[in-house]
Amino acid sequence: MAGGILVIAEHLDGKVAPSTLELIAAATSLRVERHGVRLVVFGHGVKELADHLAGYTVDVLVAEHPLLAEYTGDAYVQAVRGIVESTNPRLVLIAHTAQGYDLAPALAGAMDLPVLTNCLAIDLQEGRLVAARRILNEKVHVEVEVRSDRPIVVTMRPGATPPQGTGRGTMSVTEVPVSIDPAAVRVKFVRMERPEVADIDLSSADVIVSAGRGIQKKENLRLVEEFAKAIGGVVGASRPLTDLEWLPKTRQVGQSGKTVRPKLYVACGISGAMQHIAGMKDAGLILAINTDPTAPIFEVAHVGFVANVLELLPAVLKELKAG
Amino acid sequence: MALNLVVCLKQVPNPDLQFQVAPDGKDIKREGLNYKVNGADEYALEEAVRLKEKHGGRVVVLTLGPKRTEPMLREALAKGADEAVRVAYDDPAAFDVGKNARILAAAIRTLPHDLVLTGVQSDDYAYSATGGLVAGLLGLPHASVVTRVAVHDGDLEVACELEGGLERVVALPRPALLTIQFGANTPRYAPLPAIMKAARQPIKEIGPAALGLPGWDAIPLPYAFGVVRLSPPVAKGHAEMITGPIPEQAKKLAQLLREKGFVRR
Ligand SMILES: Cc1cc2nc3c(=O)[nH]c(=O)nc-3n(C[C@H](O)[C@H](O)[C@H](O)COP(=O)(O)OP(=O)(O)OC[C@H]3O[C@@H](n4cnc5c(N)ncnc54)[C@H](O)[C@@H]3O)c2cc1C
Ligand SMILES: Nc1ncnc2c1ncn2[C@@H]1O[C@H](COP(=O)(O)O)[C@@H](O)[C@H]1O
């Protein structure tokens, strides 16, 4: 039963990752001929999850094993490998998430397969896969192609494809055997650590003014704080600022921080890397201040100010005080 | 328990720059770019040097790239690396992550390694794939997006960052490969005497022959890779752009905030 596309589902704490629905949509839109699209759910006690996913108009395979109860690269690579070998798909689709960074290249390395990661869009043509990517801080678009008679491992950037909706009726759910050699599972799960409780809850704020590396010095945070206060907002940050400990980790907006949806989001000196955008793109009104007119933040912002934030903010504060 | 540490360093164009596509559409224009060490790799190097200081051992920094990478390697020597190796692969673009990783893996095979560290992602191509590929190719256990590393007698315990601030702690035996996340530590500055000393240190060069290959294109690949075309991004949406003198921009911003009801008075 060769051909088709194998999509790897991602889930945590019994919940499907939103990126999985995006992968289903991306795979379905490729209109592959034989066998179409199959979604594989790996885990332990995930039958219910698999049934749920079959509602998204995709055939589901469930691969259960006690060693898949918690994700580890070693166990997953073995399990995925077994299914890739027995089904020989043209593509293996994985989300470009923390789990995807871990799994996709390691699978490709272990099986000696081609791999393309962090793709925004893919097109499967006769004999080749063409993928669209962004490089150099999102400032350059690139299309690359891969030709291979082996399955191609692809990771898709979360948020790049609209998610698959539920359809009429459900598709098949098939249990597939998994064999995992416990001795070859060298990576052992120890525990999960949950983030600390926040000093303020960014995700409930109506107005967020976020500072990025463009503010240049810790002292300049005062300016951002003063501006936030003037418009009844709280201060958030891009990751480099919380890494530098200029602000607590709980103020970080983005993939590895908070996802926020305020009425107003002002990005001050933030370039707009995909991991930052992931956390704020759904804000009601997005304003961005950046000296670089090509900064990708201007693609998600509604209004962009090409200015030095250290000059613009004092000028705006003056305007606001003048009334 | 001395550790043989190998750190992969990539040299990238300063990402704050604006970029132009070369006339043939196969690369960016490279004249006049300035280059630096990849952001995440600074944390990988610092982590390696700290592990060496704590447990003893040696740090070898490894890059795949043209001659222009040498200052980056010397900077790493000045920050505490013991040896620098350059895989003399001179393609200025080197877009094929699978090929790069296969060459790096072949080079790492020739170096003693208890622990291989890479950055979590390159600032220029953002594949987040090199580390995992190298681990898979070398059969090493690995962990990704690592923010903390503890070395115990037989194994390692590391924290891997997931989405939304969650961390998964895992244990794994050595030899292993870890991809190190931004912010894992605070990278040090190189002291002046060390910079002077590093300027005189030799950099080892590895060509294809040293890896038993007649040329870099002889590295076996299970696929053919090609760059179709580079182009300026076509944005799905774009901000209404405000430019001009600061006082005017400030007026517009203040007016906008008032109109939308974000100014309380
Ligand atoms: C696994 C992973 C998870 C991550 N998670 C997150 C996350 O949750 N949140 C997050 O934010 N990042 C995250 N990142 C990091 C992300 O990739 C970027 O590195 C980061 O968002 C960049 O922050 P920045 O925009 O502040 O800095 P930079 O990218 O350095 O941008 C600074 C910007 O400021 C502009 N600028 C400079 N000076 C001025 C001035 N005077 N006035 C106005 N503008 C100026 C520059 O033009 C530039 O656009 C993650 C990365 C990885 C690999
Ligand atoms: N040409 C290279 N030379 C040395 N290390 C590299 C090279 N390319 C990538 N790496 C390493 O792999 C990491 C991830 O890169 P990437 O897979 O391109 O996102 C980087 O942070 C580096 O540590």
XYZ file of C-alpha atoms and ligand atoms in Angstrom:
664
model
C 0.000 0.000 0.000
C 2.630 2.471 -1.111
C 2.104 6.147 -1.858
C 0.050 8.825 -0.235
C 0.851 11.081 2.643
C 1.436 10.118 6.229
C 0.590 12.852 8.699
C 1.928 12.562 12.242
C -0.553 13.815 14.843
C 0.732 15.731 17.852
C -1.017 15.762 21.191
C -0.299 16.566 24.808
C -2.403 15.973 27.929
C -5.124 14.375 25.812
C -5.452 17.421 23.557
C -4.658 17.544 19.868
C -2.167 20.273 18.876
C -3.849 22.858 16.597
C -1.011 22.330 14.114
C -2.268 18.783 13.465
C -5.463 20.131 11.876
C -3.335 22.413 9.704
C -1.279 19.434 8.541
C -4.438 17.530 7.599
C -5.577 20.509 5.516
C -2.175 20.874 3.850
C -2.036 17.153 3.038
C -5.606 17.012 1.778
C -5.075 19.959 -0.559
C -2.248 18.087 -2.304
C -4.812 15.702 -3.846
C -2.588 12.650 -3.944
C -3.896 9.804 -6.052
C -3.490 6.501 -4.289
C -4.370 5.938 -0.663
C -4.580 9.641 -0.076
C -3.912 10.945 3.336
C -3.517 8.970 6.543
C -3.111 10.489 9.960
C -1.185 8.459 12.540
C -1.787 8.950 16.231
C 1.034 7.576 18.374
C 0.631 7.190 22.100
C -0.805 5.059 24.844
C -4.533 5.167 25.535
C -5.210 7.425 22.572
C -8.064 5.523 20.900
C -10.577 8.201 21.833
C -8.346 10.916 20.428
C -8.058 8.930 17.197
C -11.846 8.586 16.926
C -12.166 12.313 17.432
C -9.610 13.022 14.701
C -11.419 10.795 12.215
C -14.102 13.505 12.281
C -11.737 15.753 10.341
C -12.331 13.816 7.105
C -9.128 11.860 7.279
C -8.398 8.156 7.693
C -6.709 7.548 10.999
C -4.180 4.961 12.099
C -3.669 4.436 15.832
C -0.309 3.148 16.987
C -0.357 2.372 20.699
C 2.507 1.278 22.914
C 3.322 1.867 26.588
C 6.682 3.357 25.568
C 4.802 6.029 23.625
C 2.898 7.258 26.692
C 5.231 10.256 26.892
C 7.041 11.605 23.854
C 10.693 10.681 23.546
C 12.631 11.081 20.302
C 13.989 7.541 20.446
C 10.665 5.756 20.897
C 8.870 7.919 18.343
C 11.581 7.516 15.714
C 11.315 3.739 16.073
C 7.525 3.755 15.919
C 7.285 6.153 12.964
C 10.013 4.242 11.193
C 7.989 1.031 11.367
C 4.959 2.667 9.786
C 6.975 4.525 7.155
C 8.664 1.269 6.164
C 5.411 -0.649 5.897
C 3.421 2.068 4.091
C 6.199 3.715 2.052
C 4.449 7.102 1.701
C 5.638 9.853 -0.616
C 5.604 12.371 2.194
C 5.729 12.273 5.975
C 4.202 15.501 7.305
C 5.110 16.739 10.768
C 4.421 20.108 12.430
C 7.359 22.461 12.937
C 6.809 22.542 16.689
C 9.211 21.734 19.517
C 8.227 18.082 19.072
C 8.607 18.393 15.302
C 12.133 19.847 15.566
C 13.019 16.836 17.655
C 11.347 14.130 15.622
C 11.535 15.081 11.932
C 15.275 15.475 11.363
C 16.159 12.561 13.650
C 13.776 10.310 11.715
C 15.266 11.507 8.426
C 18.803 10.962 9.739
C 18.084 7.509 11.136
C 16.316 6.330 7.952
C 18.545 8.252 5.527
C 15.591 10.191 4.083
C 15.399 13.667 2.566
C 14.008 16.330 4.882
C 12.724 19.874 4.427
C 11.705 21.813 7.496
C 9.790 24.949 8.440
C 7.846 25.072 5.164
C 5.030 27.562 4.612
C 3.517 25.778 1.648
C 4.258 22.639 -0.312
C 3.351 21.349 -3.723
C 3.758 17.782 -4.818
C 4.410 17.624 -8.531
C 5.356 14.798 -10.823
C 8.648 13.575 -9.446
C 9.372 16.493 -7.149
C 8.324 18.327 -4.049
C 8.452 22.117 -4.164
C 8.424 23.916 -0.836
C 8.102 27.615 -0.035
C 10.107 28.872 2.924
C 11.156 32.139 4.512
C 14.784 32.837 5.344
C 16.932 35.607 6.840
C 14.545 36.810 9.524
C 11.564 36.285 7.203
C 12.937 38.887 4.807
C 13.512 36.598 1.822
C 11.152 34.079 0.236
C 12.685 30.948 -1.225
C 11.358 27.992 -3.167
C 13.345 24.800 -3.029
C 12.778 21.427 -4.626
C 13.585 17.879 -3.679
C 13.475 14.868 -5.956
C 13.656 11.452 -4.414
C 12.191 7.993 -4.726
C 12.249 7.741 -0.935
C 9.659 9.213 1.437
C 10.357 12.911 2.044
C 10.038 14.191 5.603
C 8.492 17.660 5.714
C 7.726 19.964 8.610
C 5.155 22.715 8.178
C 5.253 25.948 10.138
C 2.274 26.264 12.494
C -0.115 29.021 11.470
C 0.841 28.876 7.790
C -2.151 26.778 6.641
C -5.794 27.307 7.646
C -6.852 24.311 9.757
C -9.069 21.484 8.501
C -12.631 21.672 9.707
C -14.797 18.735 10.736
C -16.690 17.163 7.880
C -19.797 15.062 7.347
C -19.470 11.561 8.751
C -16.298 10.093 10.101
C -13.563 8.197 8.356
C -11.941 4.902 9.248
C -9.869 4.314 12.357
C -7.445 1.402 12.101
C -5.210 0.089 14.819
C -1.734 -0.693 13.614
C 0.861 -2.743 15.485
C 3.983 -1.017 16.802
C 7.099 -2.784 17.890
C 9.607 -0.860 19.940
C 12.847 -2.309 21.238
C 12.990 -0.973 24.823
C 16.789 -1.270 24.869
C 16.989 1.170 21.980
C 14.923 3.790 23.825
C 17.842 5.605 25.387
C 16.059 8.874 26.094
C 13.945 8.547 29.259
C 11.107 10.844 30.253
C 11.676 12.247 33.750
C 8.970 14.864 34.372
C 7.073 17.859 33.036
C 7.674 21.296 34.491
C 4.815 23.782 34.264
C 5.459 27.526 34.003
C 5.367 29.621 37.152
C 2.330 31.716 37.972
C 2.544 35.215 36.502
C 2.917 38.509 38.365
C 0.356 39.836 35.925
C -1.681 37.812 33.511
C -0.739 39.085 30.073
C -3.346 36.952 28.391
C -6.188 38.873 30.057
C -4.853 42.373 29.284
C -6.743 44.564 26.804
C -3.723 46.616 25.876
C -0.175 45.291 25.630
C 2.893 47.301 24.732
C 5.749 44.935 23.992
C 9.398 45.808 23.899
C 11.954 44.042 21.731
C 15.685 44.110 21.248
C 15.253 47.365 19.349
C 14.920 49.253 22.646
C 18.631 48.545 23.036
C 19.103 49.192 26.775
C 17.342 48.057 29.909
C 16.993 51.698 30.988
C 14.796 52.325 27.962
C 12.160 50.007 29.385
C 11.040 52.964 31.495
C 9.946 54.705 28.334
C 7.908 51.702 27.242
C 6.369 51.426 30.724
C 5.418 55.088 30.716
C 3.776 54.746 27.303
C 1.922 51.594 28.380
C 0.627 53.431 31.444
C -0.580 56.364 29.339
C -2.800 54.045 27.306
C -3.859 51.770 30.155
C -1.726 48.859 29.049
C 0.780 46.413 30.454
C 4.292 45.707 29.249
C 5.135 42.528 27.377
C 8.355 41.552 25.652
C 10.004 39.498 22.963
C 12.126 36.622 24.069
C 15.589 38.220 23.984
C 14.485 40.665 26.710
C 13.296 37.950 29.064
C 16.424 35.901 28.286
C 18.451 38.944 29.345
C 16.244 39.109 32.457
C 15.233 42.703 31.759
C 11.698 41.461 32.379
C 10.393 38.292 34.021
C 9.774 35.253 31.805
C 6.047 35.632 32.437
C 6.019 38.768 30.244
C 7.234 36.933 27.169
C 4.859 36.862 24.221
C 5.203 34.096 21.658
C 5.506 30.421 20.983
C 7.455 29.606 24.122
C 5.731 32.300 26.168
C 2.190 33.637 26.293
C -0.365 33.659 23.523
C -2.256 36.940 23.793
C -5.291 38.419 22.088
C -5.584 42.004 23.393
C -7.633 44.754 21.768
C -4.396 46.663 21.125
C -0.852 45.342 20.728
C 2.038 47.737 20.180
C 5.313 46.139 19.114
C 8.267 48.398 19.905
C 11.514 47.386 18.229
C 10.390 43.821 17.525
C 11.397 42.244 14.209
C 8.471 39.829 13.970
C 10.108 36.407 14.026
C 7.619 33.576 13.503
C 7.908 32.522 17.148
C 6.868 35.989 18.287
C 4.061 36.353 15.723
C 2.639 33.016 16.877
C 1.756 34.620 20.198
C 0.164 37.908 19.098
C -1.115 37.728 15.531
C -4.761 37.591 16.633
C -4.703 40.899 18.503
C -7.489 43.299 17.471
C -5.290 46.207 16.440
C -1.567 45.757 15.938
C 0.769 48.745 15.758
C 4.461 48.302 15.103
C 7.347 50.693 15.494
C 10.556 49.659 13.757
C 13.434 51.407 12.016
C 13.600 48.719 9.319
C 10.798 49.093 6.741
C 11.375 45.478 5.645
C 10.884 44.032 9.144
C 8.351 41.171 8.970
C 6.366 42.593 11.904
C 4.852 44.984 9.326
C 3.196 42.005 7.629
C 0.959 41.319 10.624
C 0.666 44.905 11.867
C -2.284 47.059 10.826
C -0.366 50.305 11.117
C 3.412 50.525 10.904
C 5.625 53.377 12.032
C 9.079 53.442 10.455
C 10.815 55.211 13.294
C 13.331 54.966 16.074
C 11.181 53.860 18.988
C 13.409 55.791 21.403
C 12.489 59.003 19.572
C 8.886 58.233 18.698
C 7.684 57.211 22.171
C 8.779 60.431 23.938
C 7.178 62.442 21.135
C 3.930 60.504 21.463
C 3.898 60.900 25.234
C 4.215 64.626 24.729
C 1.314 64.598 22.267
C -0.858 62.606 24.638
C -0.085 64.947 27.543
C -0.824 67.981 25.381
C -4.306 66.494 24.935
C 34.749 12.111 33.837
C 36.497 14.453 31.422
C 34.190 15.287 28.522
C 35.012 15.541 24.854
C 32.679 18.283 23.696
C 32.044 19.228 20.071
C 30.152 22.434 19.339
C 28.788 23.204 15.866
C 29.037 26.901 15.047
C 27.457 28.454 12.000
C 28.414 31.816 10.599
C 25.385 33.818 9.438
C 24.861 37.230 7.850
C 23.818 39.811 10.408
C 20.021 39.298 10.299
C 19.291 42.980 11.014
C 20.434 43.811 7.489
C 18.235 44.236 4.449
C 18.839 41.665 1.753
C 18.717 41.663 -2.015
C 18.272 38.691 -4.300
C 21.170 37.962 -6.677
C 20.379 38.364 -10.413
C 20.215 34.595 -11.019
C 17.706 34.209 -8.175
C 19.703 31.391 -6.575
C 21.157 33.277 -3.621
C 21.155 36.659 -1.932
C 23.728 39.252 -2.935
C 26.629 38.516 -0.624
C 28.972 41.436 -1.345
C 29.216 43.804 1.577
C 27.343 41.623 4.078
C 28.795 41.393 7.532
C 28.778 38.023 9.245
C 28.509 36.878 12.842
C 28.176 33.686 14.809
C 24.641 32.291 14.832
C 22.741 33.500 17.934
C 21.810 30.138 19.429
C 25.333 28.806 18.853
C 26.731 31.367 21.287
C 24.685 29.652 23.975
C 25.824 26.207 22.805
C 29.464 27.292 23.042
C 28.970 28.818 26.487
C 27.247 25.658 27.711
C 30.166 23.543 26.450
C 32.792 25.769 28.062
C 30.902 25.679 31.373
C 30.637 21.880 31.246
C 34.377 21.688 30.592
C 35.113 24.029 33.490
C 32.951 21.950 35.790
C 33.814 18.414 34.714
C 37.111 18.751 32.844
C 37.656 17.893 29.219
C 38.079 19.624 25.879
C 35.914 21.755 23.641
C 36.299 21.495 19.880
C 34.392 24.002 17.766
C 33.395 22.861 14.306
C 32.074 24.832 11.387
C 31.217 24.053 7.809
C 31.854 27.084 5.662
C 34.242 29.261 3.686
C 37.419 30.921 4.892
C 35.464 33.943 6.179
C 34.383 31.788 9.152
C 37.882 31.936 10.656
C 37.360 35.064 12.813
C 34.264 33.376 14.280
C 36.329 30.306 15.169
C 39.072 32.456 16.734
C 36.480 34.251 18.827
C 35.307 30.841 20.074
C 38.906 29.915 20.946
C 39.161 33.162 22.899
C 35.983 32.263 24.789
C 37.387 28.947 25.932
C 37.343 26.432 23.080
C 40.510 24.334 22.875
C 40.529 23.535 19.191
C 38.867 24.895 16.063
C 38.053 22.853 12.990
C 36.774 24.209 9.703
C 35.206 21.877 7.190
C 36.333 23.633 4.038
C 33.020 23.588 2.191
C 33.115 26.821 0.279
C 29.570 27.185 -1.092
C 28.645 30.644 0.259
C 24.950 29.740 0.358
C 24.885 26.035 1.363
C 21.095 25.798 1.366
C 20.885 22.002 1.466
C 20.579 21.182 5.152
C 20.721 17.428 4.484
C 24.035 17.712 2.691
C 25.505 20.053 5.328
C 24.442 17.699 8.107
C 25.862 14.641 6.334
C 29.223 16.374 5.918
C 29.183 17.598 9.529
C 28.291 14.093 10.727
C 31.198 12.632 8.746
C 33.530 15.203 10.326
C 32.224 14.542 13.851
C 32.902 10.829 13.346
C 36.612 11.697 13.127
C 36.535 13.630 16.443
C 36.224 12.132 19.925
C 32.776 13.148 21.172
C 30.929 12.478 24.421
C 28.587 15.352 23.784
C 27.792 17.216 20.574
C 26.073 20.595 20.919
C 24.396 22.618 18.194
C 22.167 25.662 18.303
C 18.417 25.135 18.139
C 18.120 26.972 14.830
C 20.158 29.031 12.416
C 19.215 32.718 12.181
C 19.583 32.714 8.394
C 17.822 29.529 7.208
C 15.839 28.551 10.308
C 15.698 24.830 9.555
C 16.035 23.609 13.161
C 17.137 20.387 11.540
C 20.923 20.098 11.543
C 21.228 18.801 15.111
C 18.510 16.160 14.787
C 19.866 15.033 11.417
C 23.396 14.650 12.760
C 22.056 12.681 15.743
C 20.028 10.396 13.487
C 22.917 9.878 11.080
C 25.389 9.103 13.882
C 22.902 7.034 15.868
C 23.231 9.322 18.899
C 20.417 9.845 21.410
C 19.404 13.490 21.347
C 17.267 16.153 22.939
C 16.101 19.411 21.380
C 15.497 23.007 22.489
C 17.539 22.404 25.632
C 17.598 25.094 28.322
C 19.430 23.241 31.128
C 22.073 20.513 31.182
C 23.224 18.481 34.182
C 25.927 15.857 33.770
C 25.756 12.851 36.099
C 28.090 9.854 36.209
C 26.629 7.806 33.426
C 24.130 10.104 31.858
C 22.734 13.556 31.303
C 19.589 15.199 32.573
C 18.308 18.013 30.397
C 15.264 20.281 30.213
C 13.638 20.672 26.797
C 11.436 23.662 26.130
C 7.997 23.057 24.666
C 5.313 25.562 23.708
C 3.845 28.006 26.220
C 6.624 27.749 28.800
C 6.252 24.005 29.447
C 9.464 22.046 29.918
C 10.026 18.343 29.521
C 12.904 16.920 31.551
C 14.574 13.846 30.066
C 17.583 11.678 30.905
C 19.872 10.265 28.256
C 23.188 8.410 28.124
C 26.421 9.679 26.545
C 27.507 10.063 23.820
C 24.576 12.295 22.915
C 23.614 15.360 20.921
C 21.763 18.374 22.300
C 20.376 21.407 20.474
C 20.745 24.405 22.768
C 18.090 27.090 23.091
C 18.565 30.866 23.314
C 18.854 32.047 26.891
C 20.183 28.730 28.234
C 22.972 30.681 29.965
C 24.712 34.046 29.763
C 27.480 33.897 27.162
C 30.769 35.404 28.310
C 32.910 38.030 26.625
C 36.361 37.015 25.506
C 39.127 38.528 27.681
C 41.695 40.573 25.758
C 44.725 38.304 26.415
C 42.700 35.321 25.183
C 41.791 37.226 22.010
C 45.507 37.932 21.415
C 46.373 34.308 22.004
C 43.588 32.998 19.753
C 44.831 35.181 16.908
C 47.935 32.981 16.764
C 46.255 29.603 17.233
C 46.057 27.297 14.224
C 42.704 26.339 12.715
C 42.450 22.778 11.507
C 41.017 22.394 8.022
C 39.168 19.329 6.873
C 38.759 18.809 3.139
C 36.827 16.008 1.443
C 39.928 13.797 1.251
C 40.203 13.748 5.057
C 36.721 12.206 5.106
C 37.530 9.695 2.389
C 35.672 11.585 -0.345
C 37.027 12.617 -3.761
C 34.968 15.843 -3.502
C 32.058 17.219 -1.496
C 29.610 16.248 -4.215
C 30.594 12.623 -3.645
C 28.791 12.545 -0.306
C 25.931 10.081 -0.851
C 22.508 11.741 -0.705
C 19.164 9.936 -0.970
C 17.711 12.836 -2.990
C 18.480 15.682 -5.378
C 18.061 19.184 -3.969
C 17.688 22.421 -5.848
C 16.953 26.068 -5.181
C 14.174 27.066 -7.541
C 14.185 30.776 -6.818
C 14.645 33.427 -4.177
C 12.368 36.456 -4.214
C 11.277 39.310 -1.979
C 8.392 38.069 0.183
C 4.890 38.778 -1.026
C 3.019 39.566 2.142
C -0.530 38.301 2.635
C -1.310 41.486 4.434
C 0.683 44.595 5.066
C 0.539 47.487 7.502
C -0.489 50.926 6.443
C 2.949 52.521 6.664
C 3.619 55.816 8.374
C 6.950 57.443 7.574
C 8.321 60.948 7.800
C 9.521 63.250 10.564
C 9.075 62.006 14.131
C 6.769 64.837 15.317
C 4.333 64.059 12.486
C 4.431 60.333 13.146
C 3.827 61.060 16.818
C 0.775 63.167 16.001
C -0.641 60.396 13.823
C -0.018 57.767 16.473
C -1.600 59.864 19.200
C -4.579 60.622 16.987
C -5.024 56.959 16.147
C -4.942 55.990 19.824
C -7.568 58.620 20.613
C -9.834 57.640 17.718
C -9.759 54.026 18.796
C -10.488 54.988 22.382
C -7.239 53.892 23.988
C -6.495 57.190 25.672
C -8.287 57.752 28.954
C -9.166 61.261 29.852
C 12.185 27.383 19.825
C 12.135 28.879 19.849
C 11.153 29.513 20.580
C 11.073 30.902 20.618
N 10.072 31.487 21.315
C 9.933 32.832 21.266
C 8.851 33.488 21.954
O 8.025 32.862 22.622
N 8.767 34.839 21.857
C 9.654 35.600 21.130
O 9.505 36.824 21.092
N 10.690 35.011 20.513
C 10.861 33.656 20.571
N 11.935 33.082 19.942
C 12.996 33.952 19.378
C 12.673 34.494 18.008
O 13.112 33.590 17.026
C 13.410 35.842 17.782
O 14.784 35.651 17.985
C 12.928 36.964 18.699
O 11.516 37.058 18.680
C 13.531 38.265 18.248
O 13.226 39.275 19.185
P 13.260 40.805 18.756
O 12.317 41.031 17.656
O 13.091 41.600 19.992
O 14.766 41.009 18.304
P 15.389 41.182 16.855
O 14.957 40.107 15.943
O 16.818 41.412 17.054
O 14.702 42.508 16.317
C 14.961 43.780 16.783
C 14.202 44.736 15.869
O 14.309 46.049 16.367
C 14.514 46.941 15.297
N 15.186 48.105 15.867
C 16.477 48.238 16.226
N 16.684 49.425 16.792
C 15.505 50.071 16.795
C 15.075 51.351 17.239
N 15.910 52.187 17.826
N 13.781 51.673 17.060
C 12.904 50.826 16.477
N 13.256 49.602 16.034
C 14.542 49.235 16.197
C 15.319 46.169 14.281
O 15.117 46.676 12.990
C 14.739 44.760 14.440
O 13.667 44.539 13.542
C 12.033 31.684 19.911
C 13.038 31.051 19.193
C 13.095 29.664 19.143
C 14.176 29.030 18.336
N 27.370 25.192 8.273
C 27.299 24.865 9.569
N 28.416 24.709 10.305
C 28.365 24.373 11.621
N 27.214 24.207 12.283
C 26.062 24.363 11.612
C 26.024 24.692 10.232
N 24.736 24.771 9.847
C 23.982 24.524 10.956
N 24.783 24.275 12.018
C 24.369 23.990 13.403
O 23.027 23.553 13.397
C 22.211 24.435 14.144
C 20.832 24.500 13.544
O 20.869 25.005 12.240
P 19.638 24.855 11.247
O 19.355 23.412 11.145
O 20.093 25.468 9.950
O 18.509 25.627 11.859
C 22.971 25.735 14.195
O 22.601 26.468 15.359
C 24.420 25.251 14.249
O 24.786 24.872 15.570
